[in-house]
Amino acid sequence: MTKPAITFPLIFTLLTFIDVSSSASIVFNVVSFGAKPDGVTDSTAAFLKAWQGACGSASSATVVVPTGTFLLKVITFGGPCKSKITFQVAGTIVAPEDYRTFGNSGYWILFNKVNRFSLVGGTFDARANRFWSCRKSGQNCPPGVRSISFNSAKDVIISGVKSMNSQVSHMTLNGCTNVVVRNVRLVAPGDSPNTDGFTVQFSTGVTFTGSTVQTGDDCVAIGQGTRNFLISKLACGPGHGVSIGSLAKQLNEDGVENVTVSSSVFTGTQNGVRIKSWARPSTGFVRNVFFQNLIMKNVQNPIIIDQNYCPSKQGCPTEHSGVKISQVTYKNIQGTSATQQAMNLACSKSNPCTGITLQDIKLIYNKGTPATSFCFNAVGKNLGGDTHMSSLAPVMEKQESFRGNSVEEQQSLRCVGAEDQVRKGRALEKQVSFLAGNVVEKHGIKGRAMENRERPMERQRSFRGFVEKQKSFRVVMERQLSFMNAGGERKQKTESPGKRGDSPLHIGARTGNLGKVMELIRGCSGTEELKELLSKQNLEGETPLYSAAENGHSLVVEEILKHMDLDTASIKARNGFDPFHVAAKQGHLEALKKLLETFPNLAMTVDLSCTTALHTAATQGHIDVVNLLLKTDSHLAKIAKNNGKTALHSAARMGHREVVKSLIGNDASIGFRTDKKGQTALHMAVKGQNEGIVLELVKPDPAVLSVEDNKGNAPLHIATNKGRIKIVRSLVSFDEINLNAMNKAGDTALDIAEKIGNPELVSVLKEAGAATAKDLGKPQNPAKQLKQTVSDIKHEVQSQLQQSRQTGVRVRRIAKRLKKLHINGLNNAINSATVVAVLIATVAFAAIFTIPGQYEEDRTKGLLLLGEARIANKAPFLIFFIFDSLALFISLAVVVVQTSVVVIEQKAKKKLVFVINKLMWLACLFISIAFVSLSFIVVGKEDIWLAICATIIGGTIMLTTIGAMSYCVVMHRIEESKLKSLRKERSQSKSFSLSHMPLESEILNGEFNKRMYAL
């Protein structure tokens, strides 16, 4: 099963957060609206006034709750608002101690329909002690309220918040979208009733990371309608772990899908990761769930699916759960179980769990005996790896009933892993029962013969695929019995190396099986064989000593070291770590002691980046390991990585105060060591949130406050730029601090605070006496002036280039439109020419038969032939006949060309139109001459002046028209020639100057803006 794709809009939310925190915003301080930081006066009205002002602001706004304690009753911060809002809390908000004041509201603080909202910092104390006492006494108590609730919110960031002593739930999301919750602490006593930590339902795109939950119920409760939910870096305990459900409360309910729980630690919790539903019909589902990289520390039920959930154990439903569970992956889950049964998969009898995947499950019963698993109606696969738990193979014991009210009472089918039983030394009787794959009834019928066990196994349809892969159960029985008759000893050649290429010694060392390790070592016949065995590396480059040291098996480490030299003990894995280094990283103190006792020089080993084991342990916060290594060699603290950072740098940045204190106590001078950026450990510490570390670093010598990095930034500059208000307050409290020191950019700390738009930082610095560079009257840094000038030029050039691109786009758009107009114009001209040609041909053809005087109709009356024109011998008729014929045949030629030739290319079409137009000019001119010539015959000699007038008028009009058109043709050709020359010059130019822009205007004005031209 692949990890479910969870698409979260983290880019948007992170940009929102950066924008909110960095841009200038209007500040609404609740104290200015009448809030009293005394913890007694009701400040509810003042908070609402401040919120209303911020919500109505057209620009981004910040509601500031300063230091102090503020009392709030039930309050709703309603939206949507006009702009982004940051709710920044520096103090503590408390609820009334009298829980009756909440009534049946269901919530204490509600953010309803807020968008683009950030809740930053602060402590919220619901003071629920009296409410818990009422609950525990069994009195008639109100239902309780949720501390911080978000309803129908979108694009929300919650950071650095601490919620204490909630009545029901610390933080709840209902119907929300795109929410990031990070670095929060949700705290209540482990015995507080029903105090969930983080509750989500009907929400999409939620991220819950880097947080700590200590409470009396679920650390994270995932309800129906939850999709795309990521939980990472969670520290849970005490509490009931991470729970999906309970579902099947109703028949019609939404499901849960695309949930990932990763890189988290569960300490002393009742459950680890749990999926629970009531035994009722339901349309709900749970699918695409991924549990990976989890550490269990003394957890009662590390892995659990419970589809018969009924916590009260009274009046429990007896139906089958309708919730369909599918595609659930458990990968790399390790640690200790407080109960022997570490995995319990109790699925619905009518809806089996499908697509269950197990990989690298390493859970050990904390009393030293092997952990077991328990499953019913679960279909899936075991991908192997270092899976020390029982697998999903169909080797089961059938229990008498599946009607129990809780997981502890359920009598279901328990999966058993054969190899684990052999490796752990189970009795032969149990091995026969488990390894043979037979089904044995547990209550009163354990002694049933083995031949009767095969039939129930065939009835387990959920594992039919696995059963079909087995060629014969009889063969399996014979092999297992033969295997056990040989004394249960596993031959080395049958041990699978697995995907990591582990040898049997690797597996024994990793699992802490001292007996197995000793057996393998003693089985070597000579020194060379032993050396080869101990130095053998798997695919990751890890030796058996590395595997034992990584997992903290000190006894195994001690045994292997007895037979090993320094060179073999120093072999590095592919990640650059040797056994000593990886033990320091994991904090395995006893293993380190064994290594140092044998080879003290291992303390000086480094990885690929020149990181010592001390540096790695300091980064992880392993104070005992740090003290051990400093005791071994105090000079280790001075060794720096390739980037110049010492162990003190990393410990200060990661917030490990005790480690910092130990390193400084060993050698105070390392506080002045700088890395390649010129930064000291104090520079690193002020980037975090731990004031104590800052005090520890300044205490030996306050002069460290004035050390500047390569950019001239003192620690005060760094803390201000990071927005660390508490750190800035601590720094300005030292008398030795230089409040007005300027970095190489010419900025003081106050300049930086004003740039990032943090009004509270500005206020803190001004109160301490800080000033801006301008107030100090110091000239601006020349380098900064040059940088600003270059920036201005860059922006100007970019602006001009953008305008040039936009102009080019406009020109191309205009050219496209004009080209279309040209095409339409040519088509219209061709169509018009065809019509005119047909018209002239028609007139010219008809004219010869309608001449004045008509034709000779009677041969006997005259000398003319029959049908001969009576004016045929006159000169005007001859002129008419010639020019009328020319007009006719020219027009017919045009019609033939138009109806026969199809021209597609625009250039050819223009040439065709040019030729046709000239022919039509001639046809029009010839038909005009034919008309004028006949006019001399029609008017007679007495009125010949009329014919002369017609000739003058016609000649003037036609000659003027043709002359004007000829002039247009000539001018068009001249302008077109000029434009071609301009284009040629431009194409030959290699300059990309913006001076070409006027040329575009010339082109537009010269060619594209023409309304009319002649062809």
Coordinates of C-alpha atoms in Angstrom, one line a residue, residues 276-578:
K276 CA -12.9 2.6 16.9
S277 CA -16.5 2.2 16.0
W278 CA -19.7 1.1 17.7
A279 CA -21.3 -2.2 16.7
R280 CA -24.1 -0.6 14.8
P281 CA -25.1 -0.3 11.1
S282 CA -23.5 2.7 9.5
T283 CA -22.6 4.1 6.1
G284 CA -19.3 5.4 7.4
F285 CA -15.8 4.3 6.4
V286 CA -12.2 4.7 7.3
R287 CA -9.7 4.4 4.4
N288 CA -6.2 5.5 3.3
V289 CA -4.7 5.7 6.8
F290 CA -1.0 5.7 7.3
F291 CA 0.7 5.2 10.7
Q292 CA 4.5 5.4 10.3
N293 CA 7.7 6.1 12.3
L294 CA 6.1 5.9 15.7
I295 CA 7.7 5.2 19.1
M296 CA 5.7 3.6 21.9
K297 CA 6.9 3.9 25.4
N298 CA 5.1 1.7 27.9
V299 CA 1.8 2.0 26.0
Q300 CA -1.0 -0.4 27.0
N301 CA -2.5 -0.9 23.5
P302 CA 0.0 0.3 20.9
I303 CA -2.0 -0.8 17.8
I304 CA -5.7 -1.3 18.0
I305 CA -8.8 -1.6 15.8
D306 CA -11.9 -1.9 17.9
Q307 CA -15.2 -2.2 16.0
N308 CA -17.1 -3.2 19.1
Y309 CA -16.4 0.0 21.0
C310 CA -18.5 0.4 24.2
P311 CA -16.6 2.2 27.0
S312 CA -19.4 2.0 29.6
K313 CA -19.7 -1.8 29.1
Q314 CA -23.5 -1.4 29.8
G315 CA -26.3 -1.5 27.2
C316 CA -23.8 -2.2 24.5
P317 CA -25.1 -2.8 20.9
T318 CA -24.9 -6.4 19.8
E319 CA -25.1 -5.7 16.0
H320 CA -22.2 -5.7 13.6
S321 CA -20.4 -2.5 12.8
G322 CA -21.2 -1.2 9.4
V323 CA -18.0 1.0 9.2
K324 CA -15.8 -0.2 6.4
I325 CA -12.1 0.0 7.2
S326 CA -9.6 -0.3 4.3
Q327 CA -6.1 0.5 3.2
V328 CA -4.5 1.0 6.7
T329 CA -0.7 0.8 6.9
Y330 CA 1.4 0.4 10.0
K331 CA 5.0 1.0 9.3
N332 CA 8.1 1.3 11.5
I333 CA 6.4 1.3 14.8
Q334 CA 8.7 0.4 17.7
G335 CA 9.0 0.5 21.4
T336 CA 7.5 -1.2 24.5
S337 CA 4.0 -2.4 25.3
A338 CA 2.6 -2.3 28.9
T339 CA 0.5 -5.4 28.0
Q340 CA 1.6 -8.6 26.4
Q341 CA -0.9 -8.2 23.6
A342 CA 0.6 -5.2 21.7
M343 CA -1.5 -5.4 18.6
N344 CA -5.3 -6.0 18.5
L345 CA -7.1 -5.9 15.2
A346 CA -10.8 -6.7 16.1
C347 CA -12.7 -5.9 12.9
S348 CA -16.4 -6.1 12.2
K349 CA -17.8 -9.6 11.6
S350 CA -19.9 -8.5 8.6
N351 CA -17.3 -6.0 7.2
P352 CA -13.8 -7.3 7.3
C353 CA -10.9 -4.8 7.4
T354 CA -9.2 -4.9 4.1
G355 CA -5.8 -3.7 2.8
I356 CA -4.1 -3.9 6.2
T357 CA -0.3 -3.6 5.8
L358 CA 2.3 -4.3 8.4
Q359 CA 6.0 -3.4 8.0
D360 CA 8.8 -3.1 10.5
I361 CA 6.7 -3.5 13.7
K362 CA 9.1 -3.8 16.6
L363 CA 7.0 -3.8 19.8
I364 CA 8.3 -5.6 23.0
Y365 CA 6.4 -6.4 26.2
N366 CA 8.1 -4.4 28.9
K367 CA 8.3 -7.4 31.2
G368 CA 10.8 -9.1 28.9
T369 CA 8.5 -11.7 27.4
P370 CA 7.5 -11.6 23.7
A371 CA 4.6 -9.4 22.7
T372 CA 1.6 -11.0 20.9
S373 CA -1.0 -9.9 18.5
F374 CA -4.7 -10.5 18.3
C375 CA -6.8 -10.2 15.1
F376 CA -10.2 -11.0 13.7
N377 CA -11.5 -10.7 10.2
A378 CA -8.6 -8.7 8.9
V379 CA -7.3 -9.1 5.4
G380 CA -3.9 -7.8 4.5
K381 CA -0.2 -8.5 4.1
N382 CA 3.1 -8.3 6.0
L383 CA 5.8 -6.7 4.0
G384 CA 8.4 -8.0 6.5
G385 CA 11.5 -6.1 7.5
D386 CA 12.2 -6.2 11.2
T387 CA 8.7 -7.1 12.2
H388 CA 8.9 -8.6 15.6
M389 CA 5.2 -8.6 16.0
S390 CA 3.0 -11.4 14.9
S391 CA 2.0 -11.0 11.3
L392 CA -1.3 -11.1 9.4
A393 CA -0.7 -14.7 8.3
P394 CA -3.7 -16.9 8.7
V395 CA -2.4 -18.9 11.6
M396 CA -5.1 -18.3 14.2
E397 CA -6.8 -19.5 17.3
K398 CA -10.6 -19.4 17.1
Q399 CA -12.2 -18.1 20.3
E400 CA -15.7 -19.1 21.5
S401 CA -17.4 -15.8 21.1
F402 CA -17.2 -12.4 19.5
R403 CA -19.8 -10.6 21.5
G404 CA -17.6 -9.0 24.1
N405 CA -18.4 -5.4 25.1
S406 CA -14.8 -4.2 24.8
V407 CA -11.5 -5.2 23.3
E408 CA -10.5 -6.9 26.5
E409 CA -13.7 -9.0 26.5
Q410 CA -13.7 -9.8 22.8
Q411 CA -13.0 -13.4 21.9
S412 CA -11.7 -13.3 18.4
L413 CA -9.0 -14.6 16.2
R414 CA -5.4 -14.1 17.2
C415 CA -2.7 -14.0 14.5
V416 CA 0.6 -15.7 15.5
G417 CA 3.9 -15.5 13.8
A418 CA 5.7 -18.8 13.5
E419 CA 9.3 -17.5 13.3
D420 CA 8.8 -15.2 16.3
Q421 CA 7.6 -18.1 18.4
V422 CA 10.6 -20.2 17.5
R423 CA 13.0 -17.3 18.0
K424 CA 11.5 -16.5 21.4
G425 CA 11.8 -20.1 22.6
R426 CA 8.1 -20.9 22.9
A427 CA 7.2 -24.4 24.1
L428 CA 6.9 -27.2 21.5
E429 CA 3.3 -27.7 22.3
K430 CA 2.4 -24.1 21.4
Q431 CA 4.6 -24.3 18.4
V432 CA 2.7 -27.2 17.1
S433 CA -0.6 -25.3 17.6
F434 CA 0.6 -22.1 16.1
L435 CA 3.0 -23.2 13.4
A436 CA 0.8 -25.8 11.8
G437 CA -1.9 -23.2 11.0
N438 CA -4.7 -25.1 12.7
V439 CA -7.7 -23.6 14.4
V440 CA -8.1 -24.6 18.1
E441 CA -11.1 -23.6 20.2
K442 CA -9.8 -21.9 23.2
H443 CA -12.5 -22.4 25.9
G444 CA -12.8 -26.1 26.9
I445 CA -11.9 -27.6 23.6
K446 CA -8.1 -27.1 23.4
G447 CA -7.5 -30.8 23.2
R448 CA -9.3 -31.4 19.9
A449 CA -7.3 -33.5 17.5
M450 CA -5.2 -31.8 14.9
E451 CA -7.0 -33.3 12.0
N452 CA -10.2 -31.3 13.0
R453 CA -8.3 -28.0 12.8
E454 CA -8.2 -27.8 9.1
R455 CA -12.0 -27.3 8.5
P456 CA -12.4 -24.0 10.5
M457 CA -9.3 -22.7 8.8
E458 CA -11.0 -23.2 5.4
R459 CA -13.9 -21.1 6.7
Q460 CA -11.8 -18.0 7.1
R461 CA -12.5 -16.4 3.8
S462 CA -10.7 -13.2 4.7
F463 CA -7.4 -15.1 4.3
R464 CA -8.4 -17.3 1.4
G465 CA -5.8 -15.7 -0.8
F466 CA -3.1 -16.7 1.5
V467 CA -4.4 -20.2 2.0
E468 CA -4.5 -20.7 -1.8
K469 CA -0.9 -19.9 -2.0
Q470 CA -0.1 -22.9 0.3
K471 CA 0.4 -26.1 -1.7
S472 CA -0.7 -28.2 1.2
F473 CA -1.3 -27.9 4.9
R474 CA -0.1 -31.4 5.3
V475 CA 3.3 -30.5 3.9
V476 CA 3.5 -27.5 6.3
M477 CA 2.6 -29.8 9.2
E478 CA 5.3 -32.3 8.2
R479 CA 7.9 -29.6 7.8
Q480 CA 7.1 -28.0 11.1
L481 CA 7.0 -31.2 13.1
S482 CA 10.2 -32.3 11.5
F483 CA 11.7 -28.9 12.3
M484 CA 10.6 -29.2 16.0
N485 CA 11.7 -32.9 16.3
A486 CA 15.1 -31.7 15.5
G487 CA 15.1 -29.8 18.7
G488 CA 13.6 -26.5 17.5
E489 CA 17.1 -25.4 16.3
R490 CA 17.0 -23.1 13.3
K491 CA 19.7 -23.6 10.8
Q492 CA 21.7 -20.6 9.8
K493 CA 21.2 -21.3 6.1
T494 CA 17.4 -20.9 6.4
E495 CA 17.5 -17.5 7.9
S496 CA 16.4 -14.9 5.3
P497 CA 18.6 -11.8 5.0
G498 CA 15.5 -9.6 4.4
K499 CA 15.4 -6.5 2.3
R500 CA 18.3 -4.9 4.2
G501 CA 20.8 -7.7 3.5
D502 CA 21.1 -8.5 7.2
S503 CA 23.1 -11.6 8.3
P504 CA 21.8 -13.7 11.2
L505 CA 24.2 -11.9 13.4
H506 CA 22.7 -8.5 12.3
I507 CA 19.2 -9.8 13.2
G508 CA 20.3 -11.1 16.6
A509 CA 22.2 -7.9 17.4
R510 CA 19.3 -5.7 16.3
T511 CA 16.8 -7.6 18.4
G512 CA 19.0 -7.9 21.4
N513 CA 19.1 -11.7 21.3
L514 CA 22.2 -12.2 23.3
G515 CA 22.0 -16.0 23.2
K516 CA 21.7 -16.0 19.5
V517 CA 24.7 -13.6 19.1
M518 CA 26.9 -15.8 21.4
E519 CA 25.9 -18.9 19.6
L520 CA 26.8 -17.4 16.2
I521 CA 30.1 -16.1 17.5
R522 CA 31.1 -19.4 19.0
G523 CA 30.2 -21.2 15.9
C524 CA 33.0 -19.6 14.0
S525 CA 35.9 -22.0 13.4
G526 CA 38.7 -19.5 13.2
T527 CA 39.9 -16.0 13.7
E528 CA 39.5 -15.0 10.1
E529 CA 35.9 -16.4 9.9
L530 CA 35.1 -14.5 13.1
K531 CA 36.5 -11.3 11.8
E532 CA 34.6 -11.6 8.6
L533 CA 31.4 -12.3 10.5
L534 CA 31.8 -9.2 12.8
S535 CA 32.8 -6.9 9.9
K536 CA 30.1 -8.0 7.5
Q537 CA 28.0 -5.0 6.4
N538 CA 24.4 -5.1 5.2
L539 CA 23.0 -3.0 2.3
E540 CA 23.1 0.1 4.5
G541 CA 26.7 -0.5 5.4
E542 CA 25.9 -1.4 9.0
T543 CA 27.9 -3.9 11.0
P544 CA 26.4 -6.1 13.7
L545 CA 28.0 -3.9 16.3
Y546 CA 26.3 -0.9 14.6
S547 CA 22.9 -2.6 14.8
A548 CA 23.3 -3.4 18.5
A549 CA 24.6 0.1 19.4
E550 CA 21.8 1.8 17.4
N551 CA 19.1 -0.1 19.4
G552 CA 20.9 0.2 22.8
H553 CA 21.5 -3.4 23.5
S554 CA 24.5 -2.9 25.8
L555 CA 25.0 -6.6 26.6
V556 CA 25.2 -7.5 23.0
V557 CA 27.6 -4.6 22.4
E558 CA 29.8 -5.9 25.2
E559 CA 29.8 -9.4 23.9
I560 CA 30.7 -8.3 20.3
L561 CA 33.5 -6.0 21.6
K562 CA 35.2 -9.0 23.2
H563 CA 36.1 -10.3 19.8
M564 CA 36.7 -7.1 17.8
D565 CA 39.6 -4.7 17.2
L566 CA 39.4 -0.9 16.9
D567 CA 39.4 -0.9 13.1
T568 CA 36.4 -3.1 12.9
A569 CA 34.6 -1.2 15.6
S570 CA 35.1 2.0 13.7
I571 CA 33.6 0.9 10.4
K572 CA 31.1 3.5 9.2
A573 CA 27.8 2.9 7.7
R574 CA 26.6 4.6 4.5
N575 CA 25.2 7.5 6.5
G576 CA 28.7 8.3 7.8
F577 CA 28.0 7.1 11.4
D578 CA 30.0 4.5 13.2

